[in-house]
XYZ file of N, CA, C and O in Angstrom:
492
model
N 22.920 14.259 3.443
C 22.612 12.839 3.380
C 21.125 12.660 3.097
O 20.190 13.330 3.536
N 21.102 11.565 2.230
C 19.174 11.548 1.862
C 18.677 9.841 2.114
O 19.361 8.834 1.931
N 17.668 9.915 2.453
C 17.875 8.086 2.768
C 16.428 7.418 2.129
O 15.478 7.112 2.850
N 16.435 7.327 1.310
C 15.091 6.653 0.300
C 14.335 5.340 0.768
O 14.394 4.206 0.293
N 13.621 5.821 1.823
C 12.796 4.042 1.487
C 11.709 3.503 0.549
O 10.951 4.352 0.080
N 11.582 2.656 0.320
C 10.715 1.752 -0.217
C 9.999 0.110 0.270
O 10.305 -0.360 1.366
N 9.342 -0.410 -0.382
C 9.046 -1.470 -0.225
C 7.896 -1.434 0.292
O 7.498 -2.515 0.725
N 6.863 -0.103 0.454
C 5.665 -0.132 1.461
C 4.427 -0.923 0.133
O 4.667 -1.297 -1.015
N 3.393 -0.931 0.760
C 2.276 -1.537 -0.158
C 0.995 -1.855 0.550
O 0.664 -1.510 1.684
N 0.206 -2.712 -0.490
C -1.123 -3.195 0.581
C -0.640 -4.775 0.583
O 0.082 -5.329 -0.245
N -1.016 -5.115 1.300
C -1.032 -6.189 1.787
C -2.594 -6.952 3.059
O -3.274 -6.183 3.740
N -2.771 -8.227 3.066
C -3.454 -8.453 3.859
C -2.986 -9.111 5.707
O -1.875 -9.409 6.146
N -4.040 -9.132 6.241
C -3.635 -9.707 7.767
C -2.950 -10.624 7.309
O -3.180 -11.280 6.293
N -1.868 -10.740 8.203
C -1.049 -11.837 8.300
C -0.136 -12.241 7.370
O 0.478 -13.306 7.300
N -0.108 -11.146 6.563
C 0.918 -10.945 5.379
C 2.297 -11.117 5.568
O 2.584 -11.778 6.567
N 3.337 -10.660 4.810
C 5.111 -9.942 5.212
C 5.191 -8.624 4.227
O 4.210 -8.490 3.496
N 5.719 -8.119 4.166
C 6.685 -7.151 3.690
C 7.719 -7.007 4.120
O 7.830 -7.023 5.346
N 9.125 -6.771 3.118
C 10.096 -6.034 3.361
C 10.172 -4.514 3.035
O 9.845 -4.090 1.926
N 10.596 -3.744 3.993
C 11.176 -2.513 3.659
C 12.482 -2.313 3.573
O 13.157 -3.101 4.236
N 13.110 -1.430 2.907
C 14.541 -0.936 2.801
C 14.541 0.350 2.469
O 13.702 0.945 1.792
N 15.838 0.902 3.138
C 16.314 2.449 3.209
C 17.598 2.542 2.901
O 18.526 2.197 3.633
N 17.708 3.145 1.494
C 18.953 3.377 1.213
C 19.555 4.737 0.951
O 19.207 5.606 0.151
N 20.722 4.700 1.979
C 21.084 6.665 1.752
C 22.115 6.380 1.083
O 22.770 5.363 0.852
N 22.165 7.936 0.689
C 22.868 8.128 -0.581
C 24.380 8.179 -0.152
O 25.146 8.054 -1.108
N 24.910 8.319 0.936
C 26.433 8.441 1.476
C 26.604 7.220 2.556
O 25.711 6.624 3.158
N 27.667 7.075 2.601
C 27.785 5.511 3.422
C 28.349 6.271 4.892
O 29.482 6.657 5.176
N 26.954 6.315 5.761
C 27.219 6.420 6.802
C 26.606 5.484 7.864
O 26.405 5.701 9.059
N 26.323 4.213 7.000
C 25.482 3.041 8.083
C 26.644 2.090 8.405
O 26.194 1.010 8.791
N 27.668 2.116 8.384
C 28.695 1.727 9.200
C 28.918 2.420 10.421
O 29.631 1.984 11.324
N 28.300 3.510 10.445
C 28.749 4.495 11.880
C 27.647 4.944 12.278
O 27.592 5.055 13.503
N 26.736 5.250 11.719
C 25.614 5.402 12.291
C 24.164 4.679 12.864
O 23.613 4.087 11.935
N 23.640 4.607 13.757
C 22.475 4.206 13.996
C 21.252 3.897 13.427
O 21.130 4.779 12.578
N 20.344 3.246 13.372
C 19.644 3.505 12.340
C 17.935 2.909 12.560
O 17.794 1.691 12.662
N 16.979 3.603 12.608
C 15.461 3.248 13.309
C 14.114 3.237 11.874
O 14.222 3.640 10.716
N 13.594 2.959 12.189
C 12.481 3.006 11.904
C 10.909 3.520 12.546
O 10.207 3.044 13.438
N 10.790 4.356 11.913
C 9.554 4.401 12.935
C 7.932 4.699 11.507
O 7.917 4.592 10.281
N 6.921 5.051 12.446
C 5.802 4.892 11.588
C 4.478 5.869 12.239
O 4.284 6.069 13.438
N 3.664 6.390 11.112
C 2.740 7.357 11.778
C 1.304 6.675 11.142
O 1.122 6.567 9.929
N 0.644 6.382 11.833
C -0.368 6.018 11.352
C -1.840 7.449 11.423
O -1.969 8.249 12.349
N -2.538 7.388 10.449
C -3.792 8.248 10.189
C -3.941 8.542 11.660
O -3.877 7.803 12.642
N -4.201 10.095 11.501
C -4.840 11.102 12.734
C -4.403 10.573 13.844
O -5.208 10.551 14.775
N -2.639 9.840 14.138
C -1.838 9.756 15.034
C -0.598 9.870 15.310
O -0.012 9.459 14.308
N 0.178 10.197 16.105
C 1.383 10.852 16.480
C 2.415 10.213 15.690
O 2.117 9.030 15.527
N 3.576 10.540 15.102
C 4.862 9.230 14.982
C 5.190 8.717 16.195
O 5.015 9.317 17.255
N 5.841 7.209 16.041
C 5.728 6.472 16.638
C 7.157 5.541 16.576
O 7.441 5.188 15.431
N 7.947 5.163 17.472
C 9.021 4.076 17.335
C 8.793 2.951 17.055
O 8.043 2.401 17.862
N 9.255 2.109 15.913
C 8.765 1.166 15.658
C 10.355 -0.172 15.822
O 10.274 -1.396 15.729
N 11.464 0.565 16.047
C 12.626 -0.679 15.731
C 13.666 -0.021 15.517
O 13.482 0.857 14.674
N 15.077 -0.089 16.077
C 16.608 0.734 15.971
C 17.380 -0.604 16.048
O 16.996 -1.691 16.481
N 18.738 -0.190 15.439
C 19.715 -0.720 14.967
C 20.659 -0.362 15.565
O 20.583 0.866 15.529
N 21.778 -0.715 16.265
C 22.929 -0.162 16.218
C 23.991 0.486 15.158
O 24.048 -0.072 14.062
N 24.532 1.210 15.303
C 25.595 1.289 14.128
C 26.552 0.005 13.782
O 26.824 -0.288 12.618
N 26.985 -0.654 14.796
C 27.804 -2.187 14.650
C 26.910 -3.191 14.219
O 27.360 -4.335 14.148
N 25.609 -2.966 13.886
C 24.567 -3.789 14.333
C 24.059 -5.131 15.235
O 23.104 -5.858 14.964
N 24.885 -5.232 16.270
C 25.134 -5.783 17.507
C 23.986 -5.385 18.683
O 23.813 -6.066 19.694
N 23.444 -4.495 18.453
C 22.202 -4.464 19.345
C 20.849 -4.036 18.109
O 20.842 -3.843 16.893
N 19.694 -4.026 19.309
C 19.067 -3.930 18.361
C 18.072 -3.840 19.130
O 18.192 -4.546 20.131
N 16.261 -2.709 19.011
C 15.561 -2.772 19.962
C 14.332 -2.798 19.540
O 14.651 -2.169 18.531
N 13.012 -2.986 19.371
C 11.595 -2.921 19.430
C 10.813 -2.799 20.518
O 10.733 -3.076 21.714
N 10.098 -2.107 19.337
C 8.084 -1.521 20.478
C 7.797 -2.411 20.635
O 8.268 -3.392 20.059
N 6.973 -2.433 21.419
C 6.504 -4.221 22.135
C 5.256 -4.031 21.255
O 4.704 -5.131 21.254
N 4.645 -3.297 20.613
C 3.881 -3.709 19.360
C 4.312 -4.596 18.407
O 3.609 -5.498 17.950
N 5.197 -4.418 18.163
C 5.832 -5.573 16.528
C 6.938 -6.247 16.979
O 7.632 -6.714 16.077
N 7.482 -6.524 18.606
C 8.197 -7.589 18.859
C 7.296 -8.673 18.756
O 6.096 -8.887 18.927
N 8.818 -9.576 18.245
C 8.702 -10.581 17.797
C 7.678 -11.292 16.423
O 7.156 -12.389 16.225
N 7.751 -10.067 15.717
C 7.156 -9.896 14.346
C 7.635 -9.290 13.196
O 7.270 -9.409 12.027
N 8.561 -8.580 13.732
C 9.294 -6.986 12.883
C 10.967 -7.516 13.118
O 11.366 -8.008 14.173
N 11.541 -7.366 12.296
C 13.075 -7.760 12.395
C 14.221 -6.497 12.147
O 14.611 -7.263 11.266
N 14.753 -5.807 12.102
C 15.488 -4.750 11.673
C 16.577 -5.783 11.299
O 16.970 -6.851 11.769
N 16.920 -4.924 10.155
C 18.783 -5.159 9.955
C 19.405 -4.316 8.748
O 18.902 -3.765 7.769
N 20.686 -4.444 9.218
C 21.379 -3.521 8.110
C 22.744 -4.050 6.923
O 23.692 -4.693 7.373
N 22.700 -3.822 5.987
C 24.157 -4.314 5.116
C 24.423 -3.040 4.621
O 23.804 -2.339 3.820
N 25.720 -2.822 5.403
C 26.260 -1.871 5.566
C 27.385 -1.952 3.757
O 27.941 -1.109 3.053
N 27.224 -3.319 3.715
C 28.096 -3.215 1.908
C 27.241 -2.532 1.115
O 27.651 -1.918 0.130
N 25.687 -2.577 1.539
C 25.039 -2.160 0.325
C 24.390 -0.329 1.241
O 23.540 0.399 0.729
N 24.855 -0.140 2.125
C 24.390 0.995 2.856
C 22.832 1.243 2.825
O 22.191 2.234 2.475
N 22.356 -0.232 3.402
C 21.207 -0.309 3.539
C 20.318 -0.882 5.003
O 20.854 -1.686 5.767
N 19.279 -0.484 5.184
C 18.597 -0.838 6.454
C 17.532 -1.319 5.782
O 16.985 -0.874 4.773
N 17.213 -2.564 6.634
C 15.514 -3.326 6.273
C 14.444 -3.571 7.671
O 14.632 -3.734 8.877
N 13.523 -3.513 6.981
C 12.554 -3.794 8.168
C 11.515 -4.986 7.700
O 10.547 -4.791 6.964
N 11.883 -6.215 8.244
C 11.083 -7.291 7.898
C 10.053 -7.716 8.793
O 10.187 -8.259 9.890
N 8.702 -7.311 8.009
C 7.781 -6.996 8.427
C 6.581 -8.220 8.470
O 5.744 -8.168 7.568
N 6.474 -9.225 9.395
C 5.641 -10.291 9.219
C 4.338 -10.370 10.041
O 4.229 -9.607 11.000
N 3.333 -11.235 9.745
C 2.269 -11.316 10.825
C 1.412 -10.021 11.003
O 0.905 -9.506 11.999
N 1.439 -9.559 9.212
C 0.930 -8.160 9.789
C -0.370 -8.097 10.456
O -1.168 -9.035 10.460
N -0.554 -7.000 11.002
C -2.069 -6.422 11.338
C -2.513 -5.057 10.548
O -1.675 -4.305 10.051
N -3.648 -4.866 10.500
C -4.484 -3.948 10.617
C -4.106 -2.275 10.980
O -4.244 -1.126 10.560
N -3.395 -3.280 12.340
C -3.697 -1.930 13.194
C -1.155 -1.422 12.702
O -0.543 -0.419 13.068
N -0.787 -2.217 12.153
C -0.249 -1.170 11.333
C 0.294 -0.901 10.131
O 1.307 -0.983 9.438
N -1.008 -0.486 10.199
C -1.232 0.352 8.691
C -0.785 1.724 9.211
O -1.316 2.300 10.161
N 0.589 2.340 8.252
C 1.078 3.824 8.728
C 1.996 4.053 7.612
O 2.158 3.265 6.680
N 2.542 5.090 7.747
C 3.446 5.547 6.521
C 4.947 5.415 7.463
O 5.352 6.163 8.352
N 5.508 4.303 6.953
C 6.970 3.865 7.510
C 8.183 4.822 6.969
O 8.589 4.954 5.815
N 8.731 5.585 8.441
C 10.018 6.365 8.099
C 11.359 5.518 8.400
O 11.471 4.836 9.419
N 11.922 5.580 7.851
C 13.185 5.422 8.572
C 14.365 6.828 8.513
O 14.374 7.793 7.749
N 15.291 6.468 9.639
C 16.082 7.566 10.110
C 17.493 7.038 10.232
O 17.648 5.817 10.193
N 18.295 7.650 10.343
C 19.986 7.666 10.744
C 20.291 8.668 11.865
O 19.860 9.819 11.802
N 21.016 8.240 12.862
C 21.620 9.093 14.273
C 23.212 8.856 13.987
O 23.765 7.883 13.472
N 23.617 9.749 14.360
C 24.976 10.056 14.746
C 25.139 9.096 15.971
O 26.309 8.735 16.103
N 24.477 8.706 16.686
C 24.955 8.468 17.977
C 24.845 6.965 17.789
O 24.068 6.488 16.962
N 25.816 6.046 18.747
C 25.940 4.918 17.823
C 24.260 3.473 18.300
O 24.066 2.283 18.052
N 23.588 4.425 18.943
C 22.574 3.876 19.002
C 22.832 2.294 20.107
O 23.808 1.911 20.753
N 21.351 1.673 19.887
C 19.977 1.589 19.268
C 19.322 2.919 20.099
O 19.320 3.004 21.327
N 18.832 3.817 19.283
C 17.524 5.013 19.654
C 16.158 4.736 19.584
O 15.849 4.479 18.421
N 14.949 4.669 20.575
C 13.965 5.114 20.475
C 13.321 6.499 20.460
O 12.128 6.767 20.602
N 14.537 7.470 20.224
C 13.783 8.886 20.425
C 13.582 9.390 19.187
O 14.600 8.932 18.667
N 13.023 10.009 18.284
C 13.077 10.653 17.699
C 14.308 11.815 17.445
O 15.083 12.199 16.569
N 13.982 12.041 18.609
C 15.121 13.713 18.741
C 16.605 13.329 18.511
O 17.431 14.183 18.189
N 16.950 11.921 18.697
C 18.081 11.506 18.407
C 18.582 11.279 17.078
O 19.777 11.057 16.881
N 17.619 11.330 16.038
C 17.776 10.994 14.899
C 18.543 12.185 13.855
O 17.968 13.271 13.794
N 19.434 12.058 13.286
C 19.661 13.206 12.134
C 19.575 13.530 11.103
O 19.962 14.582 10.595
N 18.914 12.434 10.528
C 18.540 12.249 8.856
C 16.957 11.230 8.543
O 16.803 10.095 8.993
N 16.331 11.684 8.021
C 15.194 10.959 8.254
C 14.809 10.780 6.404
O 15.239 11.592 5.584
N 14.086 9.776 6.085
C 13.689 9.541 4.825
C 12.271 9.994 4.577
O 11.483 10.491 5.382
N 12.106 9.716 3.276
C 10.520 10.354 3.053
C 9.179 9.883 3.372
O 8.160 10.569 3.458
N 9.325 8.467 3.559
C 8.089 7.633 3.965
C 7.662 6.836 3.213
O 7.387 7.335 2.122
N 7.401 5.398 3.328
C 6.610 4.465 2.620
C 5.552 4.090 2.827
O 5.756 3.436 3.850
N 3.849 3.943 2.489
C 3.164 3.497 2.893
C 2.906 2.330 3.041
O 3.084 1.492 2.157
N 2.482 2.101 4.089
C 2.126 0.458 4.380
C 0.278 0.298 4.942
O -0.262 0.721 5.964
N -0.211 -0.379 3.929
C -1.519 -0.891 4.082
C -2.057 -2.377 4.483
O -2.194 -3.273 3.649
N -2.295 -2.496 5.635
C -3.059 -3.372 5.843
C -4.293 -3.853 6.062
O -4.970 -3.616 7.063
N -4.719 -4.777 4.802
C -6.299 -4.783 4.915
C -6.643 -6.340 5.861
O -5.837 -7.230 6.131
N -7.998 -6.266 6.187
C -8.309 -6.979 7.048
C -9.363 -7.987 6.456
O -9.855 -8.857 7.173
């Protein structure tokens, strides 16, 4: 399974972006599905999970109530709608797929991870 995101860019404070992750086999009907993000000379980081039903749904208290997850499972896709940006994240956005029917904040739970989009925010 391979899961392609896109949609990263520069943008300024207080901007939006959308992101989307689309894998190549339709397993976002059953699977879980997160986002997370590593910003310069710092750890990865949880940024937002999905359920597989997409009926739940969870965020870092960094980008609650700013950051939206969701998924269309017709188009076997996950988005991360990204508003009110800041500064502070500016990181290269992964997203992932779990077997487990989620919402995950762990990493270790994840089984398929994408390549990364950058996201710039200038100030």
């Amino acid at each position: 399974v391979q899961l392609q995101a896109s949609g990263g860019g520069l943008v300024q404070e207080g901007g939006s972006l959308r992101l989307s992750c689309a894998a190549s086999e339709r397993i976002f009907s059953s699977y879980a599905r997160g986002w997370f993000r590593q910003a310069p000379g710092k750890v990865r980081e949880f940024v937002a999970a999905i359920s597989w039903s997409g009926g739940s749904t969870y965020y870092a208290d960094s980008v609650k109530g700013r950051f939206t997850i969701s998924g269309d499972n017709a188009k076997n896709t996950v988005y991360l709608q990204m508003n009110s940006l800041k500064p502070e994240d500016t990181a290269v956005y992964y997203c992932a797929a779990s077997r487990d029917s989620g919402p995950g904040m762990w990493q270790y739970e994840y089984d398929y991870w994408g390549q990364g989009t950058l996201v710039t925010v200038s100030s």
